[in-house]
Amino acid sequence: MIRAKYHIETPSVGAILREQAAAKTEIGLAAEKYTREGRLVPDEIIVALAESWLTAHDSAFLFDGFPRTIGQGEALDNMLNKRNTPLEIAISLDIDLATIQDRVSRRMVCSKCGFIVSIGLHVESVDTPCPRCGAVLHRRKDDSLDALQQRMIEYREKSEPLISFYAQRGILRHIPAQDRPDAVFAEVCTALEN
Ligand SMILES: [Zn+2]
């Protein structure tokens, strides 16, 4: 939606990794071992993917789910310094653990087109076919509650420090992400426009 409204690219490093895993590339299979257990994929892999994306695109962009560590944030700064396009905004989508657990337990992904749906919101049950292309829906391998617990530990240890990393530079915007997607989208638009 952001892509269509603002004509900027919105690359998701996570989605790129899942595509690579589905295609069974070396990098995809290596990354899957980590994400299945709720562990962060090592910085070298993530930074290499982000760098190859940036090399191939000179448009404006909003990365989804990157950077996730201070090391990745510093690497991103280096890449952007070379392009002379410093980062203008970092968005933190703030949400409580109970809502995350609920969303993860409802989340399904289309095996063919990658469309992400929520049971009870977009589809009735796990057996409903993809509303976009009709293929079978499945759970992401990292969407188990065990993996989620591990992801939260990793988040607190490695990702949360990014909040102050960007707040100190005055480019951080907090957005409450408890609400329905259209309300969160409206808040993100306001943040981007200001
Ligand atoms: Zn589909």
mmCIF file of C-alpha atoms and ligand atoms in Angstrom:
data_model
loop_
_atom_site.group_PDB
_atom_site.id
_atom_site.type_symbol
_atom_site.label_atom_id
_atom_site.label_comp_id
_atom_site.label_asym_id
_atom_site.label_seq_id
_atom_site.Cartn_x
_atom_site.Cartn_y
_atom_site.Cartn_z
ATOM 1 C CA MET A 1 0.000 0.000 0.000
ATOM 2 C CA ILE A 2 2.854 2.384 0.864
ATOM 3 C CA ARG A 3 4.525 1.396 -2.369
ATOM 4 C CA ALA A 4 1.471 2.330 -4.450
ATOM 5 C CA LYS A 5 0.709 5.547 -2.573
ATOM 6 C CA TYR A 6 4.205 7.060 -2.464
ATOM 7 C CA HIS A 7 5.916 5.281 -5.382
ATOM 8 C CA ILE A 8 8.699 4.075 -3.129
ATOM 9 C CA GLU A 9 10.007 0.537 -2.901
ATOM 10 C CA THR A 10 9.271 -1.398 0.312
ATOM 11 C CA PRO A 11 11.716 -4.295 0.302
ATOM 12 C CA SER A 12 11.254 -6.904 3.039
ATOM 13 C CA VAL A 13 14.479 -8.739 3.847
ATOM 14 C CA GLY A 14 12.377 -11.429 5.574
ATOM 15 C CA ALA A 15 10.291 -11.985 2.438
ATOM 16 C CA ILE A 16 13.461 -12.154 0.292
ATOM 17 C CA LEU A 17 14.851 -14.790 2.671
ATOM 18 C CA ARG A 18 11.623 -16.821 2.544
ATOM 19 C CA GLU A 19 11.685 -16.706 -1.284
ATOM 20 C CA GLN A 20 15.287 -17.857 -1.243
ATOM 21 C CA ALA A 21 14.439 -20.665 1.177
ATOM 22 C CA ALA A 22 11.545 -21.786 -1.047
ATOM 23 C CA ALA A 23 13.932 -21.772 -4.023
ATOM 24 C CA LYS A 24 16.411 -23.727 -1.854
ATOM 25 C CA THR A 25 19.338 -21.393 -2.528
ATOM 26 C CA GLU A 26 22.377 -21.700 -0.284
ATOM 27 C CA ILE A 27 21.636 -18.394 1.456
ATOM 28 C CA GLY A 28 17.930 -19.257 1.855
ATOM 29 C CA LEU A 29 18.589 -22.635 3.424
ATOM 30 C CA ALA A 30 21.244 -21.195 5.745
ATOM 31 C CA ALA A 31 18.859 -18.467 6.913
ATOM 32 C CA GLU A 32 15.951 -20.861 7.437
ATOM 33 C CA LYS A 33 17.884 -22.803 10.061
ATOM 34 C CA TYR A 34 17.943 -19.657 12.204
ATOM 35 C CA THR A 35 14.433 -18.336 11.627
ATOM 36 C CA ARG A 36 12.783 -21.720 12.271
ATOM 37 C CA GLU A 37 14.163 -21.527 15.824
ATOM 38 C CA GLY A 38 13.241 -17.885 16.237
ATOM 39 C CA ARG A 39 16.868 -16.792 16.045
ATOM 40 C CA LEU A 40 18.018 -13.748 14.117
ATOM 41 C CA VAL A 41 19.793 -14.477 10.859
ATOM 42 C CA PRO A 42 23.474 -13.419 11.196
ATOM 43 C CA ASP A 43 24.308 -9.846 10.218
ATOM 44 C CA GLU A 44 26.647 -10.901 7.367
ATOM 45 C CA ILE A 45 23.788 -12.598 5.491
ATOM 46 C CA ILE A 46 21.256 -9.823 6.102
ATOM 47 C CA VAL A 47 23.674 -7.010 5.262
ATOM 48 C CA ALA A 48 24.750 -8.753 2.037
ATOM 49 C CA LEU A 49 21.107 -9.094 0.965
ATOM 50 C CA ALA A 50 20.288 -5.471 1.791
ATOM 51 C CA GLU A 51 23.418 -4.284 -0.002
ATOM 52 C CA SER A 52 22.619 -6.249 -3.144
ATOM 53 C CA TRP A 53 19.086 -4.840 -3.081
ATOM 54 C CA LEU A 54 20.406 -1.277 -2.725
ATOM 55 C CA THR A 55 22.936 -1.805 -5.511
ATOM 56 C CA ALA A 56 20.142 -2.864 -7.856
ATOM 57 C CA HIS A 57 17.763 0.001 -6.982
ATOM 58 C CA ASP A 58 18.352 3.741 -6.848
ATOM 59 C CA SER A 59 14.771 4.661 -5.959
ATOM 60 C CA ALA A 60 13.497 5.849 -2.576
ATOM 61 C CA PHE A 61 12.745 2.950 -0.233
ATOM 62 C CA LEU A 62 11.332 1.911 3.118
ATOM 63 C CA PHE A 63 12.891 -1.327 4.388
ATOM 64 C CA ASP A 64 10.520 -3.639 6.239
ATOM 65 C CA GLY A 65 12.164 -5.523 9.111
ATOM 66 C CA PHE A 66 15.663 -4.197 8.513
ATOM 67 C CA PRO A 67 17.885 -3.303 10.320
ATOM 68 C CA ARG A 68 17.285 -5.597 13.286
ATOM 69 C CA THR A 69 20.608 -5.118 15.082
ATOM 70 C CA ILE A 70 22.972 -2.209 15.763
ATOM 71 C CA GLY A 71 25.524 -3.898 13.472
ATOM 72 C CA GLN A 72 22.985 -3.899 10.637
ATOM 73 C CA GLY A 73 22.074 -0.275 11.388
ATOM 74 C CA GLU A 74 25.723 0.771 11.148
ATOM 75 C CA ALA A 75 26.162 -1.193 7.918
ATOM 76 C CA LEU A 76 23.089 0.545 6.490
ATOM 77 C CA ASP A 77 24.564 3.938 7.422
ATOM 78 C CA ASN A 78 27.751 3.058 5.543
ATOM 79 C CA MET A 79 25.828 1.995 2.448
ATOM 80 C CA LEU A 80 23.693 5.151 2.501
ATOM 81 C CA ASN A 81 26.694 7.408 3.084
ATOM 82 C CA LYS A 82 28.202 6.038 -0.126
ATOM 83 C CA ARG A 83 24.981 6.972 -1.949
ATOM 84 C CA ASN A 84 24.856 10.380 -0.242
ATOM 85 C CA THR A 85 21.303 9.622 0.884
ATOM 86 C CA PRO A 86 21.224 9.549 4.689
ATOM 87 C CA LEU A 87 18.329 7.805 6.407
ATOM 88 C CA GLU A 88 15.426 10.207 6.904
ATOM 89 C CA ILE A 89 13.076 8.219 9.122
ATOM 90 C CA ALA A 90 12.942 5.068 11.262
ATOM 91 C CA ILE A 91 9.529 3.739 12.307
ATOM 92 C CA SER A 92 8.929 1.632 15.387
ATOM 93 C CA LEU A 93 5.628 -0.261 15.284
ATOM 94 C CA ASP A 94 4.772 -0.611 18.978
ATOM 95 C CA ILE A 95 2.679 -3.559 20.072
ATOM 96 C CA ASP A 96 2.170 -5.671 23.205
ATOM 97 C CA LEU A 97 3.149 -9.313 23.508
ATOM 98 C CA ALA A 98 -0.422 -10.653 23.807
ATOM 99 C CA THR A 99 -1.363 -9.049 20.466
ATOM 100 C CA ILE A 100 1.778 -10.434 18.821
ATOM 101 C CA GLN A 101 0.937 -13.929 20.095
ATOM 102 C CA ASP A 102 -2.615 -13.622 18.827
ATOM 103 C CA ARG A 103 -1.495 -12.423 15.370
ATOM 104 C CA VAL A 104 1.185 -15.071 15.030
ATOM 105 C CA SER A 105 -1.299 -17.814 15.927
ATOM 106 C CA ARG A 106 -3.676 -16.536 13.198
ATOM 107 C CA ARG A 107 -1.122 -15.784 10.490
ATOM 108 C CA MET A 108 -1.047 -17.910 7.329
ATOM 109 C CA VAL A 109 0.970 -17.430 4.137
ATOM 110 C CA CYS A 110 0.038 -18.487 0.606
ATOM 111 C CA SER A 111 2.317 -21.265 -0.625
ATOM 112 C CA LYS A 112 2.217 -19.856 -4.160
ATOM 113 C CA CYS A 113 1.886 -16.047 -4.233
ATOM 114 C CA GLY A 114 3.165 -15.207 -0.723
ATOM 115 C CA PHE A 115 -0.008 -13.316 0.252
ATOM 116 C CA ILE A 116 -0.241 -13.026 4.057
ATOM 117 C CA VAL A 117 -3.654 -13.546 5.655
ATOM 118 C CA SER A 118 -5.074 -13.629 9.158
ATOM 119 C CA ILE A 119 -7.567 -16.334 10.139
ATOM 120 C CA GLY A 120 -10.772 -14.641 11.232
ATOM 121 C CA LEU A 121 -9.935 -11.446 9.318
ATOM 122 C CA HIS A 122 -9.227 -12.430 5.682
ATOM 123 C CA VAL A 123 -10.094 -16.131 5.715
ATOM 124 C CA GLU A 124 -12.390 -18.311 7.822
ATOM 125 C CA SER A 125 -10.093 -21.202 8.678
ATOM 126 C CA VAL A 126 -6.696 -22.782 8.003
ATOM 127 C CA ASP A 127 -8.352 -24.829 5.238
ATOM 128 C CA THR A 128 -9.597 -21.826 3.243
ATOM 129 C CA PRO A 129 -7.652 -21.372 -0.030
ATOM 130 C CA CYS A 130 -5.676 -18.180 -0.743
ATOM 131 C CA PRO A 131 -8.189 -15.375 -1.474
ATOM 132 C CA ARG A 132 -5.858 -13.967 -4.111
ATOM 133 C CA CYS A 133 -4.817 -17.021 -6.143
ATOM 134 C CA GLY A 134 -6.619 -20.065 -4.699
ATOM 135 C CA ALA A 135 -3.489 -21.981 -3.653
ATOM 136 C CA VAL A 136 -3.041 -23.710 -0.282
ATOM 137 C CA LEU A 137 -2.235 -21.597 2.793
ATOM 138 C CA HIS A 138 0.394 -22.691 5.275
ATOM 139 C CA ARG A 139 2.024 -21.463 8.468
ATOM 140 C CA ARG A 140 5.389 -19.783 8.380
ATOM 141 C CA LYS A 141 8.018 -22.101 9.831
ATOM 142 C CA ASP A 142 8.980 -19.470 12.400
ATOM 143 C CA ASP A 143 5.386 -18.902 13.555
ATOM 144 C CA SER A 144 5.357 -21.473 16.362
ATOM 145 C CA LEU A 145 4.936 -20.173 19.915
ATOM 146 C CA ASP A 146 8.327 -21.634 20.903
ATOM 147 C CA ALA A 147 10.009 -19.752 18.083
ATOM 148 C CA LEU A 148 8.107 -16.611 19.043
ATOM 149 C CA GLN A 149 9.390 -16.806 22.608
ATOM 150 C CA GLN A 150 12.942 -17.057 21.279
ATOM 151 C CA ARG A 151 12.294 -14.155 18.874
ATOM 152 C CA MET A 152 11.238 -11.980 21.828
ATOM 153 C CA ILE A 153 14.476 -12.782 23.679
ATOM 154 C CA GLU A 154 16.467 -11.909 20.557
ATOM 155 C CA TYR A 155 14.425 -8.748 20.103
ATOM 156 C CA ARG A 156 15.116 -7.451 23.607
ATOM 157 C CA GLU A 157 18.799 -8.265 23.409
ATOM 158 C CA LYS A 158 19.639 -7.240 19.841
ATOM 159 C CA SER A 159 16.855 -5.198 18.235
ATOM 160 C CA GLU A 160 15.540 -2.996 21.033
ATOM 161 C CA PRO A 161 18.839 -1.019 21.262
ATOM 162 C CA LEU A 162 18.003 0.352 17.794
ATOM 163 C CA ILE A 163 15.226 2.412 19.399
ATOM 164 C CA SER A 164 17.736 4.672 21.157
ATOM 165 C CA PHE A 165 20.169 4.402 18.207
ATOM 166 C CA TYR A 166 17.613 6.210 16.006
ATOM 167 C CA ALA A 167 15.939 8.277 18.748
ATOM 168 C CA GLN A 168 19.275 9.999 19.477
ATOM 169 C CA ARG A 169 19.408 11.125 15.861
ATOM 170 C CA GLY A 170 15.885 12.513 16.039
ATOM 171 C CA ILE A 171 14.569 10.386 13.172
ATOM 172 C CA LEU A 172 12.560 7.829 15.159
ATOM 173 C CA ARG A 173 8.746 7.781 14.988
ATOM 174 C CA HIS A 174 6.721 5.536 17.291
ATOM 175 C CA ILE A 175 3.468 4.205 15.872
ATOM 176 C CA PRO A 176 0.961 2.206 17.920
ATOM 177 C CA ALA A 177 0.366 -0.997 15.957
ATOM 178 C CA GLN A 178 -2.403 -2.521 18.080
ATOM 179 C CA ASP A 179 -5.140 -1.240 15.788
ATOM 180 C CA ARG A 180 -6.485 -2.642 12.549
ATOM 181 C CA PRO A 181 -4.134 -2.495 9.540
ATOM 182 C CA ASP A 182 -5.894 0.481 7.909
ATOM 183 C CA ALA A 183 -5.502 2.586 11.081
ATOM 184 C CA VAL A 184 -1.811 1.693 11.349
ATOM 185 C CA PHE A 185 -1.378 2.495 7.660
ATOM 186 C CA ALA A 186 -2.900 5.955 8.198
ATOM 187 C CA GLU A 187 -0.462 6.614 11.062
ATOM 188 C CA VAL A 188 2.493 5.506 8.946
ATOM 189 C CA CYS A 189 1.368 7.847 6.141
ATOM 190 C CA THR A 190 1.211 10.761 8.585
ATOM 191 C CA ALA A 191 4.729 9.954 9.815
ATOM 192 C CA LEU A 192 6.090 9.756 6.258
ATOM 193 C CA GLU A 193 4.408 12.983 5.182
ATOM 194 C CA ASN A 194 5.770 14.944 8.131
HETATM 195 ZN ZN ZN B 1 -1.937 -16.964 -3.222
#
